[in-house]
Amino acid sequence: MKVNVLVAEIGSTTTVVNAFNGIGTSCPTFVGQGQAPTSVLQGDVTVGLKGAINDLKKNLNADEITWDDMLATSSAAGGLKMTVHGLVYDMTVRAAKEAALGAGGIIKMITSGKIRKSDLKKIQEISPNIILVAGGVDYGERETALFNLEMILSMGLKTPIIYAGNVENQEEVRLMCEEAGNQVYIVENVYPKIDTLVVEPTRKIIQDAFEEHIIHAPGMSKVRELVKGPIIPTPGAVMEAAKVLKEELGDLVIFDVGGATTDVHSVTEGSIEINSILISPEPVAKRTVEGDLGVYVNANHVVEKIGMDNLKKEFPDAEEILADYKPIPESPREMQFVERLTKEAVLTSLERHAGHLRYFYTASGKKTVAEGKDLTAIKYIIGTGGALTRLPGKRKLLELVKSHGKEQELYPTEVAQILIDEDYIFSSLGVLSKSYHDDALALMKKSLRL
């Protein structure tokens, strides 16, 4: 059997392949899916990839599968570990952080101001794949970014550096990195002037740098030989899907509840009313990653957040369920339990992602300001990931995202519609959109049953 495009999602624990036909025609179709454990520990991720392809063959009752094109996303080799170093936390540091998260980076460390010796020790322990240095508006403060870069280079790490700070430093940064033998990517300032964020150029460079890095994971050079298009970080692929879909449907937010993390991707300019009282800028496309909110690997963190006593009021048998807790729930009781954890993950991640109104009093009376990401203009709330595509109560869970009278929270309102990535293929379609934009969009709409 031949398919047009095969997309491999090489995760830290599982490798999934999705097959698509009719690419380039008016009717692209999702053919089927296969999965297998990722084989990083065996020294070659292609073992897991072959296992997933064999599973796809079995699911499609095919003796053999060939393809015209293969694309890939990956979070193997621990994903894209990054450290971010800027000047003022609420300005350049936050802008750099937004760029890194939106590209699919896993931020292990953030510093503001001048780096200390203790910070250097932490950077060495983390051994990041990419170091992002920012700082200073254009033609503003120069010294901090140059000092930080000098300190980082003094460690002798050959980690690629991305510089996204004051434009006046660019030539000096290039010379410093060349002399130290570090690869450097010079990109537009993420915070070129007060209250202006420019994160997309940095996001693109992060994904380019990731593709060069990921080749060093065991066996990934063989995958690179198979893949014609880009290999991008899996979380970054979901953000790509969100941005493509926003062009067609309008403002949206995607909740991706997984076993280890819950990611929230919103693409919205917000409302005119809230923008007029916003105290600091937010990116149009924003991603937050909640590393403590997973419903399998991090289930204990979610249980702790709910509180065992509270959980036992709903599930007197909670301890027995947790003693035999499986990655995929089997019985109706287990599904109800996972739904309760998913509810907590969704609501907590929403609270951390969305902004809120704040009131204060001045000599001229009461003032209202807005802080954080405004989700009030959202038209669609979308669920993806294992929990929000497979659990029977997924739509009810996402209904809880709406404001429901919470006046101070900048949550989606009652008019927002609930959609589900029924085929669970959004990350594959994000990477597909890089080479086949229209096909990816058509397949997203099909998966959402639009």
Short mmCIF file of C-alpha atoms in Angstrom, two decimals:
data_model
loop_
_atom_site.label_atom_id
_atom_site.label_comp_id
_atom_site.label_asym_id
_atom_site.label_seq_id
_atom_site.Cartn_x
_atom_site.Cartn_y
_atom_site.Cartn_z
CA MET A 1 0.00 0.00 0.00
CA LYS A 2 1.29 3.47 -0.89
CA VAL A 3 0.43 6.69 0.93
CA ASN A 4 1.27 10.27 -0.05
CA VAL A 5 2.65 11.52 3.25
CA LEU A 6 3.71 9.80 6.45
CA VAL A 7 4.20 12.02 9.52
CA ALA A 8 6.22 10.60 12.41
CA GLU A 9 5.84 12.01 15.93
CA ILE A 10 8.90 10.78 17.80
CA GLY A 11 8.12 11.41 21.47
CA SER A 12 10.11 10.72 24.61
CA THR A 13 8.07 7.57 25.35
CA THR A 14 5.93 6.82 22.28
CA THR A 15 6.43 7.11 18.52
CA VAL A 16 3.27 7.67 16.46
CA VAL A 17 2.94 7.65 12.66
CA ASN A 18 -0.01 9.18 10.81
CA ALA A 19 -0.66 8.41 7.15
CA PHE A 20 -2.34 10.80 4.71
CA ASN A 21 -3.54 10.41 1.12
CA GLY A 22 -4.88 12.82 -1.49
CA ILE A 23 -2.28 15.46 -0.62
CA GLY A 24 -2.36 18.13 -3.32
CA THR A 25 -5.93 17.27 -4.31
CA SER A 26 -9.24 18.83 -3.29
CA CYS A 27 -9.89 15.99 -0.84
CA PRO A 28 -6.93 15.04 1.40
CA THR A 29 -7.73 12.19 3.82
CA PHE A 30 -6.38 10.78 7.07
CA VAL A 31 -5.70 7.10 6.35
CA GLY A 32 -4.67 5.68 9.71
CA GLN A 33 -2.34 5.67 12.70
CA GLY A 34 0.25 3.34 14.21
CA GLN A 35 2.30 3.57 17.41
CA ALA A 36 5.12 1.88 19.29
CA PRO A 37 7.43 2.66 22.23
CA THR A 38 10.19 5.16 21.37
CA SER A 39 13.58 3.46 21.32
CA VAL A 40 16.00 6.19 22.51
CA LEU A 41 17.44 3.86 25.16
CA GLN A 42 18.18 1.23 22.49
CA GLY A 43 20.48 3.74 20.84
CA ASP A 44 18.41 4.18 17.68
CA VAL A 45 15.02 5.93 17.44
CA THR A 46 14.40 4.25 14.07
CA VAL A 47 13.66 0.98 15.95
CA GLY A 48 10.59 2.67 17.47
CA LEU A 49 9.75 4.27 14.14
CA LYS A 50 9.78 0.89 12.39
CA GLY A 51 7.60 -0.51 15.21
CA ALA A 52 5.04 2.27 14.68
CA ILE A 53 5.04 1.66 10.91
CA ASN A 54 4.49 -2.08 11.54
CA ASP A 55 1.55 -1.19 13.82
CA LEU A 56 0.13 1.04 11.06
CA LYS A 57 0.46 -1.87 8.58
CA LYS A 58 -1.48 -4.11 10.98
CA ASN A 59 -4.19 -1.46 11.49
CA LEU A 60 -4.58 -1.02 7.72
CA ASN A 61 -4.30 -4.76 6.93
CA ALA A 62 -1.42 -4.00 4.57
CA ASP A 63 1.58 -6.26 3.87
CA GLU A 64 3.81 -3.29 3.06
CA ILE A 65 3.61 0.52 3.25
CA THR A 66 5.53 2.98 1.10
CA TRP A 67 5.22 6.75 0.94
CA ASP A 68 6.06 9.70 -1.32
CA ASP A 69 7.10 12.02 1.51
CA MET A 70 7.91 11.73 5.22
CA LEU A 71 7.77 14.57 7.75
CA ALA A 72 8.51 14.48 11.47
CA THR A 73 8.07 16.11 14.84
CA SER A 74 10.18 15.13 17.81
CA SER A 75 10.60 15.51 21.54
CA ALA A 76 13.04 12.60 21.77
CA ALA A 77 16.39 13.15 23.51
CA GLY A 78 14.55 15.13 26.20
CA GLY A 79 13.06 17.64 23.76
CA LEU A 80 14.48 21.11 23.19
CA LYS A 81 16.12 22.18 26.48
CA MET A 82 16.72 25.93 26.65
CA THR A 83 17.96 28.58 29.04
CA VAL A 84 16.83 32.21 28.62
CA HIS A 85 18.79 35.26 29.80
CA GLY A 86 17.52 38.85 29.59
CA LEU A 87 17.62 42.24 31.27
CA VAL A 88 14.29 43.07 32.99
CA TYR A 89 11.98 40.13 33.78
CA ASP A 90 8.72 41.84 32.77
CA MET A 91 10.19 43.11 29.51
CA THR A 92 12.96 41.40 27.50
CA VAL A 93 13.03 38.23 29.61
CA ARG A 94 9.29 37.65 29.22
CA ALA A 95 9.46 38.37 25.48
CA ALA A 96 12.30 35.85 25.05
CA LYS A 97 10.40 33.28 27.14
CA GLU A 98 7.28 33.69 24.94
CA ALA A 99 9.39 33.11 21.82
CA ALA A 100 10.99 29.97 23.25
CA LEU A 101 7.72 28.43 24.48
CA GLY A 102 5.90 29.18 21.25
CA ALA A 103 8.61 27.35 19.29
CA GLY A 104 8.26 24.25 21.46
CA GLY A 105 11.20 24.86 23.77
CA ILE A 106 11.40 23.38 27.27
CA ILE A 107 12.70 26.24 29.40
CA LYS A 108 14.93 24.90 32.16
CA MET A 109 16.22 28.23 33.50
CA ILE A 110 15.48 31.96 33.26
CA THR A 111 17.68 34.80 34.52
CA SER A 112 17.18 38.56 34.55
CA GLY A 113 19.94 41.11 35.00
CA LYS A 114 23.62 40.13 35.23
CA ILE A 115 24.42 36.42 35.46
CA ARG A 116 26.03 35.20 38.70
CA LYS A 117 28.59 32.39 39.18
CA SER A 118 25.86 30.22 40.72
CA ASP A 119 23.84 30.69 37.50
CA LEU A 120 26.77 29.42 35.42
CA LYS A 121 26.90 26.27 37.55
CA LYS A 122 23.19 25.65 36.90
CA ILE A 123 23.62 26.18 33.14
CA GLN A 124 26.40 23.56 33.11
CA GLU A 125 24.21 21.09 35.01
CA ILE A 126 21.28 21.65 32.62
CA SER A 127 23.49 21.33 29.52
CA PRO A 128 20.95 23.14 27.31
CA ASN A 129 20.54 22.50 23.59
CA ILE A 130 20.17 26.24 22.91
CA ILE A 131 20.94 29.37 24.96
CA LEU A 132 18.84 32.46 24.22
CA VAL A 133 20.37 35.83 25.16
CA ALA A 134 18.31 39.02 24.98
CA GLY A 135 18.34 42.39 26.74
CA GLY A 136 17.88 46.09 26.09
CA VAL A 137 15.52 47.85 23.72
CA ASP A 138 17.12 48.88 20.41
CA TYR A 139 19.66 51.67 21.02
CA GLY A 140 19.11 51.33 24.77
CA GLU A 141 21.09 49.45 27.47
CA ARG A 142 23.91 47.35 25.98
CA GLU A 143 26.15 46.14 28.78
CA THR A 144 24.06 43.43 30.47
CA ALA A 145 23.59 41.26 27.36
CA LEU A 146 27.30 41.50 26.48
CA PHE A 147 28.33 40.70 30.07
CA ASN A 148 25.98 37.70 30.16
CA LEU A 149 27.23 36.40 26.82
CA GLU A 150 30.87 36.76 27.93
CA MET A 151 30.12 34.81 31.14
CA ILE A 152 28.29 32.05 29.21
CA LEU A 153 31.08 31.71 26.63
CA SER A 154 33.70 31.55 29.41
CA MET A 155 32.33 28.11 30.40
CA GLY A 156 33.56 26.59 27.15
CA LEU A 157 30.19 24.99 26.30
CA LYS A 158 29.78 24.63 22.54
CA THR A 159 26.02 25.21 22.79
CA PRO A 160 24.45 27.24 19.95
CA ILE A 161 23.59 30.81 21.00
CA ILE A 162 20.59 32.81 19.80
CA TYR A 163 20.97 36.56 20.29
CA ALA A 164 17.68 38.51 20.23
CA GLY A 165 18.56 41.73 22.05
CA ASN A 166 19.60 45.33 21.40
CA VAL A 167 20.46 45.69 17.69
CA GLU A 168 23.58 47.73 18.53
CA ASN A 169 25.24 44.63 20.01
CA GLN A 170 24.83 42.38 16.98
CA GLU A 171 28.32 42.75 15.46
CA GLU A 172 30.04 42.42 18.82
CA VAL A 173 27.98 39.32 19.67
CA ARG A 174 28.93 37.74 16.33
CA LEU A 175 32.65 38.39 16.95
CA MET A 176 32.52 37.06 20.53
CA CYS A 177 30.83 33.82 19.44
CA GLU A 178 33.17 33.32 16.47
CA GLU A 179 36.22 33.72 18.72
CA ALA A 180 34.77 31.20 21.21
CA GLY A 181 33.85 28.73 18.45
CA ASN A 182 30.10 28.80 19.22
CA GLN A 183 27.48 28.76 16.50
CA VAL A 184 25.43 31.96 16.77
CA TYR A 185 22.06 32.97 15.33
CA ILE A 186 21.47 36.74 15.24
CA VAL A 187 17.80 37.65 15.09
CA GLU A 188 15.53 40.69 15.52
CA ASN A 189 15.20 42.06 19.04
CA VAL A 190 12.30 40.36 20.85
CA TYR A 191 11.59 43.66 22.67
CA PRO A 192 12.75 46.40 20.27
CA LYS A 193 10.93 49.23 22.05
CA ILE A 194 8.77 49.66 25.13
CA ASP A 195 5.47 47.72 24.91
CA THR A 196 6.38 46.00 21.62
CA LEU A 197 6.93 42.24 21.32
CA VAL A 198 8.50 40.71 18.18
CA VAL A 199 8.64 36.97 18.90
CA GLU A 200 8.01 35.24 15.54
CA PRO A 201 11.54 35.68 14.04
CA THR A 202 13.08 34.15 17.19
CA ARG A 203 10.57 31.28 17.15
CA LYS A 204 11.57 30.43 13.58
CA ILE A 205 15.29 30.47 14.42
CA ILE A 206 14.70 28.26 17.49
CA GLN A 207 12.99 25.67 15.30
CA ASP A 208 15.84 25.83 12.75
CA ALA A 209 18.40 25.38 15.54
CA PHE A 210 16.34 22.51 16.99
CA GLU A 211 16.43 20.70 13.67
CA GLU A 212 20.22 20.88 13.65
CA HIS A 213 20.39 19.72 17.28
CA ILE A 214 17.90 16.84 17.10
CA ILE A 215 20.02 15.08 14.50
CA HIS A 216 22.41 14.18 17.35
CA ALA A 217 19.79 12.03 19.14
CA PRO A 218 20.54 8.31 18.65
CA GLY A 219 19.41 7.28 15.18
CA MET A 220 17.96 10.69 14.24
CA SER A 221 20.50 11.10 11.43
CA LYS A 222 18.80 8.08 9.76
CA VAL A 223 15.40 9.75 10.25
CA ARG A 224 16.80 12.95 8.69
CA GLU A 225 17.72 10.92 5.59
CA LEU A 226 14.09 9.75 5.33
CA VAL A 227 12.50 13.15 6.01
CA LYS A 228 12.41 15.68 3.18
CA GLY A 229 10.74 18.54 5.08
CA PRO A 230 11.46 20.14 8.48
CA ILE A 231 11.69 18.26 11.78
CA ILE A 232 10.14 20.50 14.44
CA PRO A 233 9.51 20.15 18.19
CA THR A 234 6.16 18.42 18.81
CA PRO A 235 4.71 21.23 21.02
CA GLY A 236 5.80 23.79 18.42
CA ALA A 237 3.89 21.77 15.80
CA VAL A 238 0.64 22.18 17.76
CA MET A 239 1.27 25.95 17.83
CA GLU A 240 1.78 25.89 14.03
CA ALA A 241 -1.58 24.10 13.68
CA ALA A 242 -3.23 26.71 15.92
CA LYS A 243 -1.88 29.60 13.82
CA VAL A 244 -3.02 28.02 10.53
CA LEU A 245 -6.48 27.33 11.93
CA LYS A 246 -6.83 30.86 13.30
CA GLU A 247 -6.49 32.26 9.77
CA GLU A 248 -9.58 30.27 8.76
CA LEU A 249 -11.78 30.18 11.89
CA GLY A 250 -10.77 33.22 13.92
CA ASP A 251 -9.51 33.50 17.51
CA LEU A 252 -9.04 30.17 19.28
CA VAL A 253 -7.45 28.36 22.21
CA ILE A 254 -6.21 24.75 22.22
CA PHE A 255 -5.90 22.65 25.37
CA ASP A 256 -3.50 19.70 25.07
CA VAL A 257 -3.70 17.50 28.17
CA GLY A 258 -1.04 14.78 28.15
CA GLY A 259 0.44 12.25 30.52
CA ALA A 260 3.28 14.54 31.67
CA THR A 261 2.20 18.12 30.88
CA THR A 262 -0.75 20.29 29.93
CA ASP A 263 -0.04 22.80 27.17
CA VAL A 264 -2.32 25.73 26.32
CA HIS A 265 -1.96 27.47 22.94
CA SER A 266 -3.99 30.64 22.30
CA VAL A 267 -4.01 32.69 19.10
CA THR A 268 -5.93 35.92 19.59
CA GLU A 269 -5.37 39.66 19.49
CA GLY A 270 -7.89 40.02 22.35
CA SER A 271 -10.71 42.55 22.51
CA ILE A 272 -10.26 46.25 21.73
CA GLU A 273 -11.72 47.12 25.12
CA ILE A 274 -9.20 45.01 27.08
CA ASN A 275 -6.25 46.06 24.86
CA SER A 276 -6.92 49.68 25.79
CA ILE A 277 -6.29 48.95 29.50
CA LEU A 278 -3.57 46.27 29.17
CA ILE A 279 -0.53 47.24 31.24
CA SER A 280 2.03 45.23 29.21
CA PRO A 281 1.95 43.61 25.75
CA GLU A 282 1.13 39.96 25.08
CA PRO A 283 2.03 37.95 21.94
CA VAL A 284 -0.81 37.14 19.53
CA ALA A 285 0.23 33.45 19.67
CA LYS A 286 0.97 32.38 23.24
CA ARG A 287 1.86 28.96 24.66
CA THR A 288 2.12 27.97 28.30
CA VAL A 289 3.45 24.63 29.51
CA GLU A 290 2.39 23.25 32.88
CA GLY A 291 4.99 20.61 33.74
CA ASP A 292 3.17 19.57 36.94
CA LEU A 293 -0.20 18.96 35.26
CA GLY A 294 -0.09 15.57 33.56
CA VAL A 295 -2.74 12.88 34.05
CA TYR A 296 -0.35 9.91 34.06
CA VAL A 297 3.35 10.65 34.76
CA ASN A 298 2.39 13.63 36.94
CA ALA A 299 -0.95 12.30 38.23
CA ASN A 300 0.29 12.53 41.83
CA HIS A 301 0.90 16.28 41.42
CA VAL A 302 -2.68 16.76 40.20
CA VAL A 303 -4.05 14.61 43.05
CA GLU A 304 -2.04 16.72 45.49
CA LYS A 305 -3.51 19.89 44.00
CA ILE A 306 -7.08 18.59 44.37
CA GLY A 307 -6.28 17.23 47.85
CA MET A 308 -6.74 13.54 48.69
CA ASP A 309 -9.50 14.30 51.22
CA ASN A 310 -11.46 16.26 48.59
CA LEU A 311 -10.85 13.56 45.97
CA LYS A 312 -12.12 10.84 48.31
CA LYS A 313 -15.46 12.64 48.60
CA GLU A 314 -15.98 11.87 44.90
CA PHE A 315 -13.84 8.71 44.76
CA PRO A 316 -13.75 6.84 48.09
CA ASP A 317 -11.64 4.22 46.24
CA ALA A 318 -9.07 6.81 45.01
CA GLU A 319 -6.10 5.12 46.68
CA GLU A 320 -6.95 1.74 45.13
CA ILE A 321 -7.32 3.33 41.67
CA LEU A 322 -3.92 5.04 42.03
CA ALA A 323 -2.29 1.79 43.22
CA ASP A 324 -3.16 0.17 39.87
CA TYR A 325 -3.09 3.31 37.71
CA LYS A 326 -2.68 2.69 33.96
CA PRO A 327 -1.59 5.05 31.15
CA ILE A 328 -4.84 4.29 29.30
CA PRO A 329 -7.95 3.84 31.51
CA GLU A 330 -9.90 0.63 30.91
CA SER A 331 -12.97 0.54 33.16
CA PRO A 332 -15.72 3.22 33.31
CA ARG A 333 -14.59 3.97 36.91
CA GLU A 334 -11.00 4.58 35.79
CA MET A 335 -12.26 6.87 33.01
CA GLN A 336 -14.28 8.91 35.52
CA PHE A 337 -11.18 9.24 37.68
CA VAL A 338 -9.00 10.42 34.77
CA GLU A 339 -11.76 12.87 33.80
CA ARG A 340 -11.56 14.36 37.31
CA LEU A 341 -7.78 14.79 36.98
CA THR A 342 -8.22 16.23 33.48
CA LYS A 343 -10.76 18.75 34.79
CA GLU A 344 -8.21 19.94 37.36
CA ALA A 345 -5.47 20.12 34.70
CA VAL A 346 -7.67 22.13 32.31
CA LEU A 347 -8.91 24.62 34.91
CA THR A 348 -5.50 25.15 36.52
CA SER A 349 -3.74 25.59 33.15
CA LEU A 350 -6.47 28.06 32.10
CA GLU A 351 -5.96 30.05 35.30
CA ARG A 352 -2.19 30.21 34.66
CA HIS A 353 -2.52 31.05 30.94
CA ALA A 354 -5.28 33.69 31.01
CA GLY A 355 -5.07 37.24 32.29
CA HIS A 356 -7.33 39.10 34.70
CA LEU A 357 -8.64 42.52 35.58
CA ARG A 358 -7.19 44.41 38.53
CA TYR A 359 -8.74 47.36 40.34
CA PHE A 360 -6.93 50.07 42.27
CA TYR A 361 -7.74 53.50 43.65
CA THR A 362 -6.08 56.80 42.78
CA ALA A 363 -6.69 60.40 43.75
CA SER A 364 -9.12 60.62 40.82
CA GLY A 365 -11.04 57.49 41.75
CA LYS A 366 -11.21 53.76 40.92
CA LYS A 367 -9.13 52.55 37.96
CA THR A 368 -9.28 49.23 36.09
CA VAL A 369 -6.28 47.65 34.36
CA ALA A 370 -5.79 44.31 32.61
CA GLU A 371 -2.82 41.98 33.12
CA GLY A 372 -1.91 38.93 31.02
CA LYS A 373 -3.47 37.22 28.02
CA ASP A 374 -6.99 38.28 27.05
CA LEU A 375 -9.11 35.29 25.94
CA THR A 376 -12.48 37.10 25.88
CA ALA A 377 -12.55 37.30 22.05
CA ILE A 378 -12.01 33.52 21.64
CA LYS A 379 -14.50 31.90 19.21
CA TYR A 380 -13.37 28.27 19.54
CA ILE A 381 -12.12 26.15 22.45
CA ILE A 382 -10.36 23.07 21.04
CA GLY A 383 -9.31 19.86 22.78
CA THR A 384 -6.38 17.69 21.67
CA GLY A 385 -4.05 15.23 23.39
CA GLY A 386 -4.98 11.76 24.69
CA ALA A 387 -7.33 12.86 27.48
CA LEU A 388 -9.34 15.48 25.56
CA THR A 389 -9.75 13.35 22.42
CA ARG A 390 -10.58 9.99 24.02
CA LEU A 391 -12.47 10.54 27.29
CA PRO A 392 -16.29 10.38 27.01
CA GLY A 393 -16.82 13.59 29.04
CA LYS A 394 -14.35 15.73 27.05
CA ARG A 395 -16.89 18.31 25.81
CA LYS A 396 -18.32 18.90 29.29
CA LEU A 397 -14.78 19.43 30.58
CA LEU A 398 -14.07 22.09 27.96
CA GLU A 399 -17.38 23.86 28.69
CA LEU A 400 -15.85 24.68 32.09
CA VAL A 401 -13.28 26.90 30.32
CA LYS A 402 -15.95 29.56 29.70
CA SER A 403 -16.08 32.46 32.14
CA HIS A 404 -19.38 31.45 33.78
CA GLY A 405 -19.71 34.80 35.53
CA LYS A 406 -16.06 35.17 36.62
CA GLU A 407 -15.96 38.89 35.93
CA GLN A 408 -12.31 39.55 36.77
CA GLU A 409 -10.87 36.65 34.74
CA LEU A 410 -10.18 37.18 31.02
CA TYR A 411 -11.58 33.75 30.07
CA PRO A 412 -13.46 32.77 26.89
CA THR A 413 -17.14 33.72 27.08
CA GLU A 414 -20.36 31.73 26.60
CA VAL A 415 -20.31 32.36 22.81
CA ALA A 416 -17.18 30.20 22.32
CA GLN A 417 -17.82 26.85 20.62
CA ILE A 418 -16.28 23.54 21.72
CA LEU A 419 -14.39 21.49 19.08
CA ILE A 420 -12.39 18.25 19.43
CA ASP A 421 -9.42 16.99 17.38
CA GLU A 422 -11.32 13.73 16.93
CA ASP A 423 -8.55 12.02 14.91
CA TYR A 424 -5.86 13.21 17.40
CA ILE A 425 -3.60 14.46 14.60
CA PHE A 426 -3.04 18.17 15.30
CA SER A 427 0.71 17.96 15.94
CA SER A 428 1.15 15.99 12.69
CA LEU A 429 -0.90 18.59 10.84
CA GLY A 430 1.22 21.39 12.29
CA VAL A 431 4.35 20.00 10.62
CA LEU A 432 2.34 19.08 7.50
CA SER A 433 1.26 22.74 7.21
CA LYS A 434 4.90 23.76 6.69
CA SER A 435 4.96 21.96 3.32
CA TYR A 436 1.25 21.47 2.51
CA HIS A 437 -0.64 24.40 4.06
CA ASP A 438 -4.03 23.96 2.36
CA ASP A 439 -4.09 20.18 2.85
CA ALA A 440 -3.25 20.57 6.56
CA LEU A 441 -6.06 23.11 7.00
CA ALA A 442 -8.59 20.85 5.23
CA LEU A 443 -7.54 17.88 7.42
CA MET A 444 -7.83 19.99 10.60
CA LYS A 445 -11.38 20.94 9.70
CA LYS A 446 -12.20 17.28 9.03
CA SER A 447 -10.73 16.21 12.37
CA LEU A 448 -12.80 18.92 14.08
CA ARG A 449 -15.83 17.60 12.14
CA LEU A 450 -16.50 21.01 10.57
#
